Structures are given as C-alpha cells and as structure tokens.
Short mmCIF file of C-alpha atoms in Angstrom, two decimals:
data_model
loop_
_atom_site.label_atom_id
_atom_site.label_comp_id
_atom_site.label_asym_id
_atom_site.label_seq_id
_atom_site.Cartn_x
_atom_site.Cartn_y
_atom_site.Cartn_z
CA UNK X 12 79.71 -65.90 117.74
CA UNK X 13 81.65 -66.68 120.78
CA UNK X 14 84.06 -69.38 119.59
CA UNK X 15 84.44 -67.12 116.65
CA UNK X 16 85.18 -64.28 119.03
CA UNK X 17 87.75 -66.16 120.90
CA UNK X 18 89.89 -67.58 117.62
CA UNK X 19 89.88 -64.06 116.18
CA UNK X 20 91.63 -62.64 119.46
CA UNK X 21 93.69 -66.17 119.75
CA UNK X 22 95.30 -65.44 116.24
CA UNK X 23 96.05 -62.10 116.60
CA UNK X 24 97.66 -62.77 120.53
CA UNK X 25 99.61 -65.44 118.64
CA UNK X 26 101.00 -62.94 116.17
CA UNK X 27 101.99 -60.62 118.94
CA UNK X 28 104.04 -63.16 120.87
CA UNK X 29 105.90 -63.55 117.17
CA UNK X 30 106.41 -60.35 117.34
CA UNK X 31 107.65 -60.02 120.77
CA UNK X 32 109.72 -63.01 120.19
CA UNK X 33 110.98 -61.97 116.48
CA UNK X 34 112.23 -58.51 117.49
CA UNK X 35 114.07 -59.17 120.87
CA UNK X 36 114.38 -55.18 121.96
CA UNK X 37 110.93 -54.82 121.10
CA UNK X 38 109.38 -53.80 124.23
CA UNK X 39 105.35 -53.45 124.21
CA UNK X 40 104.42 -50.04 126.80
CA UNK X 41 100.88 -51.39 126.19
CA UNK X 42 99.23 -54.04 124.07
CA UNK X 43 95.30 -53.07 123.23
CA UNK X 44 93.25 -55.60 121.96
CA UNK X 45 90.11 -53.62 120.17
CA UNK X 46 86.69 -55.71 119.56
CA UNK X 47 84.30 -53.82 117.30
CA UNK X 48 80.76 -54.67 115.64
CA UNK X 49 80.43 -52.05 112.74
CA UNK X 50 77.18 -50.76 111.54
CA UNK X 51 78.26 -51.19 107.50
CA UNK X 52 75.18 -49.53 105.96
CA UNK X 53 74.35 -46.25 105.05
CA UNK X 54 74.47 -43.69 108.03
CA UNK X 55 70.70 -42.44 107.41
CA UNK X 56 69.18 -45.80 109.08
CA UNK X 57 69.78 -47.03 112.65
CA UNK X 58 70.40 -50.41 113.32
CA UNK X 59 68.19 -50.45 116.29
CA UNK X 60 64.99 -48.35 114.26
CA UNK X 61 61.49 -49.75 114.97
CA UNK X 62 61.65 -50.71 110.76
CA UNK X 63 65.24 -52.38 110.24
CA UNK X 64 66.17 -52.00 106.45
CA UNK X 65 66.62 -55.88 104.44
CA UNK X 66 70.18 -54.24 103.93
CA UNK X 67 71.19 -53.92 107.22
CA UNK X 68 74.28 -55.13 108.06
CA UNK X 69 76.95 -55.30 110.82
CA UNK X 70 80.33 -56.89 110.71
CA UNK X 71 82.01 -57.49 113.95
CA UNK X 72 86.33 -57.68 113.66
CA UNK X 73 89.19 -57.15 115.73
CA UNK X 74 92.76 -55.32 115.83
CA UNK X 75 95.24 -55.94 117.89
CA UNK X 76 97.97 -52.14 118.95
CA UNK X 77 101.55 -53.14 120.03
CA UNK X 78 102.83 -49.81 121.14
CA UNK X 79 106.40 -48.86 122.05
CA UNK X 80 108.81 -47.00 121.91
CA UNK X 81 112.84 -47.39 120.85
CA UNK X 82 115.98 -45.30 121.25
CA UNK X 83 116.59 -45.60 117.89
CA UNK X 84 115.51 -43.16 115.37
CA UNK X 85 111.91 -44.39 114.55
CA UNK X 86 112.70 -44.96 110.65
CA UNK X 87 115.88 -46.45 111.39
CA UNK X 88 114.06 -48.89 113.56
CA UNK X 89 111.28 -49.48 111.13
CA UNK X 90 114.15 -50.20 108.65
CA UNK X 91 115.71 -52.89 111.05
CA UNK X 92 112.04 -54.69 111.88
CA UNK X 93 111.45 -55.08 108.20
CA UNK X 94 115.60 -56.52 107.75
CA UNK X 95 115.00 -58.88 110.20
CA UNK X 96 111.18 -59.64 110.61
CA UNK X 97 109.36 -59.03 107.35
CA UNK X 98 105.95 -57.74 107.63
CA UNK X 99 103.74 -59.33 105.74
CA UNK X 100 103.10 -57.87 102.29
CA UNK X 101 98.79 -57.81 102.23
CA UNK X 102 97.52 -59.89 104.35
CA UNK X 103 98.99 -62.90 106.14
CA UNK X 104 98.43 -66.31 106.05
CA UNK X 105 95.72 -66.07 109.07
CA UNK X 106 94.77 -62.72 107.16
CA UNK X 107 95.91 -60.45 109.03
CA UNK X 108 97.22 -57.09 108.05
CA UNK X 109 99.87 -55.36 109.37
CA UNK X 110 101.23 -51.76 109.21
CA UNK X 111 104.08 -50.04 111.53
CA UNK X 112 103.73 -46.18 112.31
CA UNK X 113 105.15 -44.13 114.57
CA UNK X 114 104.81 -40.33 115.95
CA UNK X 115 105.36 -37.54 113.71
CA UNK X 116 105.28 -33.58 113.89
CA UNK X 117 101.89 -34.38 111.97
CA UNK X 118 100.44 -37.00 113.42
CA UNK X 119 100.56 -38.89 116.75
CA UNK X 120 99.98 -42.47 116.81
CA UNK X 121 96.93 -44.11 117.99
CA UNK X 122 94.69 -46.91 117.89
CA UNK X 123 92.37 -46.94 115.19
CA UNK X 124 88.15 -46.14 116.27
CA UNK X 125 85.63 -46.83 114.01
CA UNK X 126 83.45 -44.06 113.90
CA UNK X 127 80.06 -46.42 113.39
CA UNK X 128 80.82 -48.68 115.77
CA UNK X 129 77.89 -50.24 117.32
CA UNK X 130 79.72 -52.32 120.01
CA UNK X 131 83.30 -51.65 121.17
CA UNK X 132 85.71 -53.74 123.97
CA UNK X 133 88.85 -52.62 124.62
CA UNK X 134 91.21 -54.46 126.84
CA UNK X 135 94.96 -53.51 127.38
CA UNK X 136 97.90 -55.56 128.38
CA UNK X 137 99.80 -53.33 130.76
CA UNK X 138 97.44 -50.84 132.53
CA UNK X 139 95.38 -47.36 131.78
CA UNK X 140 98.12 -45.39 130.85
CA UNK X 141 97.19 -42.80 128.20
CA UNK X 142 99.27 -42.77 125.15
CA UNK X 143 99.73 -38.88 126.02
CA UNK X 144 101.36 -40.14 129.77
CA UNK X 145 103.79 -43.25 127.77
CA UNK X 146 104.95 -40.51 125.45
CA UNK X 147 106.09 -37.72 128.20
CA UNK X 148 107.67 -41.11 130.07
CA UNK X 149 109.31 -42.91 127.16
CA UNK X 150 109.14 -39.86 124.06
CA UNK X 151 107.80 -40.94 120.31
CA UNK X 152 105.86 -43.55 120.37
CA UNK X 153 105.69 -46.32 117.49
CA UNK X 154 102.60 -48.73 117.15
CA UNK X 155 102.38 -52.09 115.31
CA UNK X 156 98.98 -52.13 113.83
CA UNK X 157 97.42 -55.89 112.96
CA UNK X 158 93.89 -55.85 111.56
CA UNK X 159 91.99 -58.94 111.50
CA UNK X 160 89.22 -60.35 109.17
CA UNK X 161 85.52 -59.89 110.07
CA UNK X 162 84.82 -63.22 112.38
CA UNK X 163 81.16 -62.53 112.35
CA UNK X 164 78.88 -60.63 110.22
CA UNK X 165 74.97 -59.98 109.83
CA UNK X 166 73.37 -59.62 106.55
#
C-alpha cells in the first residue's frame, strides 16, 4: 500500500507543478495534499466491531487543494485558466479530476472532508495558515480541486 501511496501523491504533485507552470500568475497561498481511507459501507456497522460484516469495505484516495487568490475578478480568471490551460473534461489521462471554485456570498471555498473517513493526513505546502487568515490577507480565495482514483481498497 505504500508504493501505491507514494505514486498516487507523485501524480497529483506532478499535475500541480503543470499547473503552476501552465498558468504563470498563478500563485499557490497553500497547497494541501489530503490522504483519506473511507469507510464505504453502510453507516450502521463499524469497521473496527468485534463481528466485521463480509461487505466491509474501505477505499483509501487522495486530493490534492491549490488555493489562491488573483486580482482579477474570480470568473474572469476562471475564464482565462480554461483559454489558456484547459481543464480536463472528466477525468484525465492519470484519472484525475479537476474542478476550479472560488469564494462566493454563498459559499466559501474549502478543501473537501469526507465525513466517514477512517484515516486522514493532511500535509500543506506553505504553512498553518487558516483559509479564514489567507482570505483577510489576500481577499476571495479560489481553489483548484484535483481528485484522484482510489490507490488502495479493501473488499
């Protein structure tokens, strides 16, 4: 599970150096690398119960959060990523997914949690910064979401 492990972050570092490199005034405030094992089955059992169910299952995956922020108008930049650095449409040829958001009266970006997780690592490029402390320095914040496929899963 290691080496699996260590290509799912490798391909999803490697697609945030494109990214970096791609959109030149693209400046990451943070990069968070999330590593989560997911308890998939029904809520009513626990994965760690003295009788495991034959249908337990847990699939381990990782997403990568590029989050920064521009002084362009958030849609306008969105609009000039997707001119000159398509995202891919589905997944991508290492599947990943990808999605670009950015804060709204609504909603505020952040970093996706699942809510089952049975095992979660975070680790962050540039410090412990909340995203509430980058926005009152830098104002809306956009996020590049990238969403890998499970590397490991238990059956």
């Amino acid at each position: 599970m290691r080496a699996e492990r260590e290509a799912a972050a490798e391909k999803l570092l490697t697609r945030v150096r494109e990214i970096e490199a791609g959109v030149p005034w693209l400046r990451p405030l943070d990069v968070v690398l999330r590593d989560e094992c997911v308890d998939v089955r029904g809520s009513h059992i626990s994965f760690f119960g003295a009788s495991p169910s034959r249908r337990q299952s847990m699939t381990c995956r990782m997403s990568a959060f590029v989050i920064f922020s521009t002084d362009r108008h958030p849609e306008d930049a969105a609009a000039e990523i997707h001119r000159s650095f398509p995202l891919p449409d589905g997944l991508s040829a290492d599947g990943i997914s990808e999605s670009l958001r950015w804060d709204t009266d609504e909603r505020k970006v952040a970093p996706d949690v699942a809510p089952k997780a049975v095992r979660t690592r975070v680790t962050r490029r540039h410090g412990e910064k909340s995203l509430e402390q980058l926005r009152q320095e830098n104002g809306v914040l956009c996020m590049w979401a990238l969403y890998g496929r499970a590397y490991f899963t238990v059956d």
